[in-house]
Amino acid sequence: MDRRTFFYHSGALISSLGLRSLGGASALGGFSLLNASTLKVPKIGYLPITDHLLIIAKELKGANFTPLKFSSWADLSEALRAGAIDGAFILTPLALKLQEQGAKFKAILAAHRNGSALVVKKGLLDNPSLPKHDPNLLKGRKIAIPSRFSTHYLLLGELLAQASLEPKDLKLIDMAPPEMLSALSNGSIDGFIVAEPFCISAQTRNLADVFILSKDIVNNHICCVLALSNNLLNTQESAVFSLVQAFLQTSYLIQTKPEQAAAVSRKFLGQKPELITKLLHENRRVVYENLKLTQDDLNRTIQDSKQFNIGDFKTSFEDFVDSRFIDQALK
């Protein structure tokens, strides 16, 4: 697969006590404050999805970074690979693929857990010959996915395997997340699996029914990670640590004050706060806790990537993840 083709297809609850220790300079531990006055402001890319809701740390905590919104995974991926941005909230399989191609970055934390759903057009679940959530209902259907290199593609593969089906038994269409609602509305697809809030939006607008939530395929799964360039990680340690502090504090606020988080989110996601509030109040549909990446998180993604033929990634945990900053913050 050449680079052009690749980018086309790429299309523990933190306690309040623990977070109080994130505020002061003493929490910096071994991270140097030298040249703090000359630190550059890193550019961090994101998509307007609730997987990337931590981006509101810019507003809530005055975090020192420049958020750059992208409309597609292909554009965000190219910007990260080319070094046009210093980091990104990015799909884990896509990050693995980019790193395999030589991109120099590491994941420092999970952006969230759970947070996606498979929704299908109204009436599809009314087939009297099959149980409502039988994966056989999807056979031959046009289902949109955000990227072949997405956790959504892997989750869909796991769901289909329950009925001895494979992704090739569906008509899969790579599509940017913001385009999926209109595609479902005009009948060009039968459903989609993607990050929120597009799924709950389709429900609210009575365009679709939930076939299954991603948490009911694999509970507490990771999806997107925050990846930062090796140059930033190695030369701006205190700045990175401050970012991690801000993101962890923001994750706690999202959990404890969802209405406030939803109100701020409109600036970054462009969605009505009422919709985001509704989503955040649903039981573990998307959660912002246990953001430290684990070996098991990476192992599952690598194993599923191989099983569903998107890559045989050989990276080690240490090569893909830099846990120094979240470990220090959680102390």
Short mmCIF file of C-alpha atoms in Angstrom, two decimals:
data_model
loop_
_atom_site.label_atom_id
_atom_site.label_comp_id
_atom_site.label_asym_id
_atom_site.label_seq_id
_atom_site.Cartn_x
_atom_site.Cartn_y
_atom_site.Cartn_z
CA MET A 1 0.00 0.00 0.00
CA ASP A 2 1.59 3.32 -1.05
CA ARG A 3 1.42 6.44 1.12
CA ARG A 4 -1.37 8.04 -0.93
CA THR A 5 -3.54 4.94 -0.62
CA PHE A 6 -2.77 4.62 3.09
CA PHE A 7 -3.84 8.16 3.88
CA TYR A 8 -6.98 7.76 1.82
CA HIS A 9 -7.99 4.79 3.97
CA SER A 10 -6.89 6.50 7.15
CA GLY A 11 -9.51 8.58 6.35
CA ALA A 12 -8.99 4.39 37.39
CA LEU A 13 -11.43 7.19 38.24
CA ILE A 14 -8.89 9.78 39.40
CA SER A 15 -9.73 10.74 42.93
CA SER A 16 -10.12 14.34 43.99
CA LEU A 17 -7.36 13.77 46.53
CA GLY A 18 -5.00 12.57 43.83
CA LEU A 19 -5.79 15.55 41.63
CA ARG A 20 -5.04 18.04 44.37
CA SER A 21 -1.41 16.95 44.14
CA LEU A 22 -1.28 17.96 40.48
CA GLY A 23 -1.31 21.68 41.06
CA GLY A 24 2.05 22.81 42.42
CA ALA A 25 5.59 23.10 41.12
CA SER A 26 6.68 20.47 43.64
CA ALA A 27 4.79 17.92 41.56
CA LEU A 28 7.29 18.35 38.75
CA GLY A 29 9.59 15.85 40.41
CA GLY A 30 12.57 15.18 38.15
CA PHE A 31 11.38 17.28 35.22
CA SER A 32 13.65 20.24 34.59
CA LEU A 33 12.37 23.80 34.66
CA LEU A 34 15.37 25.10 32.72
CA ASN A 35 14.45 27.35 29.79
CA ALA A 36 10.81 27.33 30.91
CA SER A 37 10.50 30.95 29.78
CA THR A 38 11.49 30.04 26.21
CA LEU A 39 9.28 26.98 25.77
CA LYS A 40 7.42 26.92 22.50
CA VAL A 41 3.66 26.49 22.48
CA PRO A 42 2.97 23.01 21.07
CA LYS A 43 0.34 22.50 18.38
CA ILE A 44 -2.01 19.59 19.11
CA GLY A 45 -4.41 18.24 16.51
CA TYR A 46 -7.84 16.82 17.20
CA LEU A 47 -11.14 15.92 15.55
CA PRO A 48 -14.50 17.33 16.76
CA ILE A 49 -15.47 14.14 18.59
CA THR A 50 -16.01 13.42 22.27
CA ASP A 51 -13.07 11.01 22.15
CA HIS A 52 -11.06 14.23 22.11
CA LEU A 53 -13.05 16.12 24.75
CA LEU A 54 -9.90 16.59 26.84
CA ILE A 55 -9.07 19.34 24.36
CA ILE A 56 -11.26 21.63 26.50
CA ALA A 57 -8.30 21.81 28.91
CA LYS A 58 -7.25 24.75 26.78
CA GLU A 59 -10.29 26.68 28.02
CA LEU A 60 -10.86 25.16 31.45
CA LYS A 61 -7.26 25.08 32.66
CA GLY A 62 -5.55 27.58 30.39
CA ALA A 63 -3.29 24.75 29.22
CA ASN A 64 -0.33 25.97 27.18
CA PHE A 65 -0.96 24.51 23.73
CA THR A 66 -2.60 25.50 20.48
CA PRO A 67 -5.53 23.24 19.51
CA LEU A 68 -5.89 22.62 15.77
CA LYS A 69 -9.13 21.08 14.54
CA PHE A 70 -9.09 18.62 11.62
CA SER A 71 -12.08 17.25 9.75
CA SER A 72 -10.56 13.90 8.74
CA TRP A 73 -8.13 11.32 10.03
CA ALA A 74 -6.19 11.49 6.77
CA ASP A 75 -5.42 15.19 7.21
CA LEU A 76 -4.56 14.84 10.89
CA SER A 77 -2.32 11.84 10.16
CA GLU A 78 -0.40 13.63 7.45
CA ALA A 79 0.12 16.68 9.68
CA LEU A 80 1.49 14.51 12.50
CA ARG A 81 3.69 12.43 10.19
CA ALA A 82 5.11 15.54 8.51
CA GLY A 83 5.82 17.32 11.80
CA ALA A 84 3.41 20.15 11.04
CA ILE A 85 1.93 19.61 14.50
CA ASP A 86 3.66 18.57 17.72
CA GLY A 87 1.08 16.03 18.76
CA ALA A 88 -2.42 14.75 18.23
CA PHE A 89 -5.32 12.87 19.70
CA ILE A 90 -5.23 9.93 17.32
CA LEU A 91 -6.64 6.43 16.79
CA THR A 92 -4.36 3.82 18.32
CA PRO A 93 -4.10 1.55 15.24
CA LEU A 94 -3.46 4.59 13.06
CA ALA A 95 -0.73 5.74 15.43
CA LEU A 96 0.87 2.30 15.24
CA LYS A 97 0.80 2.45 11.44
CA LEU A 98 2.34 5.93 11.33
CA GLN A 99 5.06 4.94 13.78
CA GLU A 100 5.81 1.85 11.66
CA GLN A 101 6.27 4.22 8.70
CA GLY A 102 8.86 6.18 10.63
CA ALA A 103 6.93 8.93 12.41
CA LYS A 104 8.70 9.93 15.62
CA PHE A 105 6.25 10.20 18.51
CA LYS A 106 5.00 8.31 21.53
CA ALA A 107 1.61 7.94 23.20
CA ILE A 108 1.50 9.45 26.68
CA LEU A 109 -2.06 8.67 27.78
CA ALA A 110 -5.40 7.31 26.65
CA ALA A 111 -7.80 10.07 25.65
CA HIS A 112 -10.80 8.19 27.08
CA ARG A 113 -12.30 4.69 27.32
CA ASN A 114 -15.37 3.30 25.55
CA GLY A 115 -17.05 6.13 23.64
CA SER A 116 -18.36 4.68 20.37
CA ALA A 117 -21.39 2.86 19.01
CA LEU A 118 -22.68 1.04 15.95
CA VAL A 119 -25.94 2.61 14.81
CA VAL A 120 -28.20 1.44 11.98
CA LYS A 121 -31.03 3.08 10.05
CA LYS A 122 -34.53 2.94 11.42
CA GLY A 123 -36.33 -0.31 10.65
CA LEU A 124 -33.26 -2.49 10.24
CA LEU A 125 -33.72 -4.00 13.69
CA ASP A 126 -37.33 -4.91 12.95
CA ASN A 127 -36.48 -8.06 10.95
CA PRO A 128 -38.73 -10.70 12.55
CA SER A 129 -36.58 -13.61 11.33
CA LEU A 130 -33.49 -12.66 13.36
CA PRO A 131 -32.87 -11.52 16.94
CA LYS A 132 -32.61 -7.74 17.18
CA HIS A 133 -28.85 -7.57 17.65
CA ASP A 134 -27.75 -10.54 15.58
CA PRO A 135 -24.66 -9.53 13.55
CA ASN A 136 -26.18 -11.43 10.61
CA LEU A 137 -28.50 -8.42 10.20
CA LEU A 138 -25.45 -6.52 8.98
CA LYS A 139 -24.47 -8.95 6.23
CA GLY A 140 -24.18 -7.16 2.89
CA ARG A 141 -25.06 -3.79 4.43
CA LYS A 142 -23.26 -0.52 3.69
CA ILE A 143 -21.59 0.44 6.96
CA ALA A 144 -19.39 3.52 7.28
CA ILE A 145 -16.20 3.42 9.34
CA PRO A 146 -13.82 6.32 10.08
CA SER A 147 -10.72 4.45 8.91
CA ARG A 148 -9.44 0.93 8.29
CA PHE A 149 -6.82 1.81 10.87
CA SER A 150 -9.37 2.54 13.58
CA THR A 151 -10.43 0.87 16.80
CA HIS A 152 -13.95 0.96 15.33
CA TYR A 153 -12.91 -1.36 12.50
CA LEU A 154 -11.36 -3.74 15.03
CA LEU A 155 -14.43 -3.64 17.29
CA LEU A 156 -16.66 -4.32 14.30
CA GLY A 157 -14.47 -7.28 13.44
CA GLU A 158 -14.87 -8.66 16.96
CA LEU A 159 -18.64 -8.23 16.79
CA LEU A 160 -18.90 -9.97 13.43
CA ALA A 161 -16.73 -12.84 14.61
CA GLN A 162 -19.45 -13.70 17.15
CA ALA A 163 -21.60 -14.76 14.18
CA SER A 164 -18.70 -16.31 12.21
CA LEU A 165 -18.71 -13.30 9.88
CA GLU A 166 -15.82 -11.15 8.70
CA PRO A 167 -15.53 -7.47 7.71
CA LYS A 168 -15.49 -8.56 4.05
CA ASP A 169 -19.10 -9.76 4.51
CA LEU A 170 -20.15 -6.11 4.79
CA LYS A 171 -19.84 -3.24 2.34
CA LEU A 172 -17.53 -1.02 4.34
CA ILE A 173 -17.11 2.63 3.38
CA ASP A 174 -14.33 4.85 4.74
CA MET A 175 -15.89 8.18 5.70
CA ALA A 176 -14.95 11.21 7.78
CA PRO A 177 -17.01 11.20 11.01
CA PRO A 178 -18.78 14.55 10.39
CA GLU A 179 -20.14 13.22 7.07
CA MET A 180 -21.81 10.12 8.49
CA LEU A 181 -25.06 11.66 9.70
CA SER A 182 -25.92 13.16 6.34
CA ALA A 183 -24.97 9.93 4.57
CA LEU A 184 -27.33 8.00 6.83
CA SER A 185 -30.06 10.59 6.37
CA ASN A 186 -29.92 10.47 2.55
CA GLY A 187 -29.81 6.67 2.48
CA SER A 188 -26.34 6.21 1.03
CA ILE A 189 -25.33 4.04 4.00
CA ASP A 190 -27.22 1.64 6.26
CA GLY A 191 -25.33 2.51 9.42
CA PHE A 192 -22.00 3.55 10.88
CA ILE A 193 -19.64 2.80 13.71
CA VAL A 194 -17.75 5.81 14.99
CA ALA A 195 -16.97 7.95 18.00
CA GLU A 196 -19.60 9.99 19.76
CA PRO A 197 -21.42 12.34 19.59
CA PHE A 198 -22.50 11.33 16.07
CA CYS A 199 -24.16 8.14 17.28
CA ILE A 200 -26.23 9.74 20.00
CA SER A 201 -27.01 12.57 17.58
CA ALA A 202 -28.42 10.06 15.07
CA GLN A 203 -30.56 8.62 17.88
CA THR A 204 -31.76 12.03 19.03
CA ARG A 205 -32.74 13.01 15.49
CA ASN A 206 -34.60 9.70 15.10
CA LEU A 207 -32.41 8.68 12.16
CA ALA A 208 -31.04 5.51 13.70
CA ASP A 209 -31.18 2.92 16.44
CA VAL A 210 -28.21 1.72 18.43
CA PHE A 211 -27.21 -1.75 17.31
CA ILE A 212 -24.58 -2.01 20.06
CA LEU A 213 -22.44 0.28 22.19
CA SER A 214 -18.71 -0.28 21.94
CA LYS A 215 -18.51 -0.92 25.68
CA ASP A 216 -20.75 -3.95 25.11
CA ILE A 217 -18.28 -5.38 22.61
CA VAL A 218 -15.15 -4.74 24.71
CA ASN A 219 -15.70 -2.95 28.00
CA ASN A 220 -13.23 -0.22 28.99
CA HIS A 221 -11.45 -0.39 25.65
CA ILE A 222 -9.09 2.32 24.55
CA CYS A 223 -9.57 4.02 21.21
CA CYS A 224 -7.66 7.29 20.84
CA VAL A 225 -4.39 8.20 22.52
CA LEU A 226 -2.59 11.47 22.94
CA ALA A 227 0.64 11.18 20.96
CA LEU A 228 3.42 13.77 21.22
CA SER A 229 6.55 14.13 19.13
CA ASN A 230 9.79 12.69 20.49
CA ASN A 231 11.38 16.11 20.15
CA LEU A 232 8.76 17.66 22.44
CA LEU A 233 9.00 14.80 24.93
CA ASN A 234 12.78 14.97 25.11
CA THR A 235 13.35 18.73 25.10
CA GLN A 236 10.27 20.20 26.80
CA GLU A 237 9.69 17.88 29.74
CA SER A 238 8.25 20.45 32.12
CA ALA A 239 5.83 21.68 29.44
CA VAL A 240 4.67 18.13 28.72
CA PHE A 241 4.21 17.44 32.41
CA SER A 242 2.08 20.58 32.75
CA LEU A 243 -0.04 19.42 29.83
CA VAL A 244 -0.60 16.04 31.43
CA GLN A 245 -1.61 17.75 34.67
CA ALA A 246 -4.14 19.88 32.82
CA PHE A 247 -5.60 16.93 30.91
CA LEU A 248 -5.98 14.82 34.06
CA GLN A 249 -7.62 17.68 35.93
CA THR A 250 -9.94 18.15 32.96
CA SER A 251 -10.84 14.46 32.91
CA TYR A 252 -11.91 14.73 36.54
CA LEU A 253 -14.01 17.83 35.83
CA ILE A 254 -15.74 16.09 32.91
CA GLN A 255 -16.76 13.31 35.29
CA THR A 256 -17.87 15.54 38.15
CA LYS A 257 -19.27 18.57 36.30
CA PRO A 258 -20.53 17.27 32.95
CA GLU A 259 -22.76 20.28 32.30
CA GLN A 260 -19.82 22.66 32.63
CA ALA A 261 -17.68 20.48 30.38
CA ALA A 262 -20.47 20.29 27.82
CA ALA A 263 -20.91 24.07 27.79
CA VAL A 264 -17.20 24.62 27.12
CA SER A 265 -17.09 21.87 24.51
CA ARG A 266 -19.18 23.79 21.99
CA LYS A 267 -16.19 25.99 21.10
CA PHE A 268 -14.15 22.91 20.16
CA LEU A 269 -16.67 20.31 18.97
CA GLY A 270 -19.37 22.56 17.52
CA GLN A 271 -22.16 20.51 19.10
CA LYS A 272 -25.08 21.68 21.23
CA PRO A 273 -24.16 21.44 24.93
CA GLU A 274 -27.46 19.65 25.62
CA LEU A 275 -26.38 16.78 23.36
CA ILE A 276 -22.98 16.43 25.03
CA THR A 277 -24.58 16.63 28.48
CA LYS A 278 -26.98 13.84 27.56
CA LEU A 279 -24.10 11.69 26.38
CA LEU A 280 -21.98 12.29 29.47
CA HIS A 281 -24.89 11.30 31.72
CA GLU A 282 -25.32 7.90 30.04
CA ASN A 283 -23.88 5.02 32.05
CA ARG A 284 -20.26 4.54 30.94
CA ARG A 285 -21.08 5.18 27.30
CA VAL A 286 -17.90 7.27 27.24
CA VAL A 287 -15.62 7.62 30.25
CA TYR A 288 -12.59 9.71 31.11
CA GLU A 289 -10.88 7.64 33.76
CA ASN A 290 -8.01 5.14 33.98
CA LEU A 291 -6.16 7.11 31.33
CA LYS A 292 -2.82 5.42 31.91
CA LEU A 293 -2.08 3.09 29.02
CA THR A 294 -1.27 -0.51 29.89
CA GLN A 295 0.48 -3.40 28.22
CA ASP A 296 -2.89 -5.14 27.90
CA ASP A 297 -4.33 -2.12 26.08
CA LEU A 298 -1.57 -2.24 23.50
CA ASN A 299 -1.53 -6.03 23.24
CA ARG A 300 -5.23 -6.17 22.37
CA THR A 301 -4.88 -3.53 19.67
CA ILE A 302 -1.86 -5.27 18.14
CA GLN A 303 -3.51 -8.70 18.24
CA ASP A 304 -6.75 -7.42 16.70
CA SER A 305 -4.83 -5.50 14.04
CA LYS A 306 -3.16 -8.72 12.97
CA GLN A 307 -6.37 -10.77 13.15
CA PHE A 308 -8.29 -8.30 10.99
CA ASN A 309 -5.46 -7.75 8.52
CA ILE A 310 -4.55 -4.11 8.98
CA GLY A 311 -1.00 -4.70 10.19
CA ASP A 312 1.40 -6.98 11.98
CA PHE A 313 2.85 -4.39 14.31
CA LYS A 314 6.04 -5.45 16.12
CA THR A 315 6.45 -2.42 18.39
CA SER A 316 7.10 -2.89 22.08
CA PHE A 317 5.21 -1.10 24.82
CA GLU A 318 8.30 1.00 25.61
CA ASP A 319 8.68 2.01 21.95
CA PHE A 320 5.05 3.11 21.67
CA VAL A 321 4.26 4.55 25.11
CA ASP A 322 6.02 7.09 27.33
CA SER A 323 4.47 6.74 30.79
CA ARG A 324 6.88 9.03 32.66
CA PHE A 325 4.59 12.03 32.76
CA ILE A 326 1.34 10.36 33.80
CA ASP A 327 3.20 8.26 36.36
CA GLN A 328 4.64 11.38 37.96
CA ALA A 329 1.31 13.19 37.85
CA LEU A 330 -0.56 10.33 39.47
CA LYS A 331 1.88 10.29 42.39
#
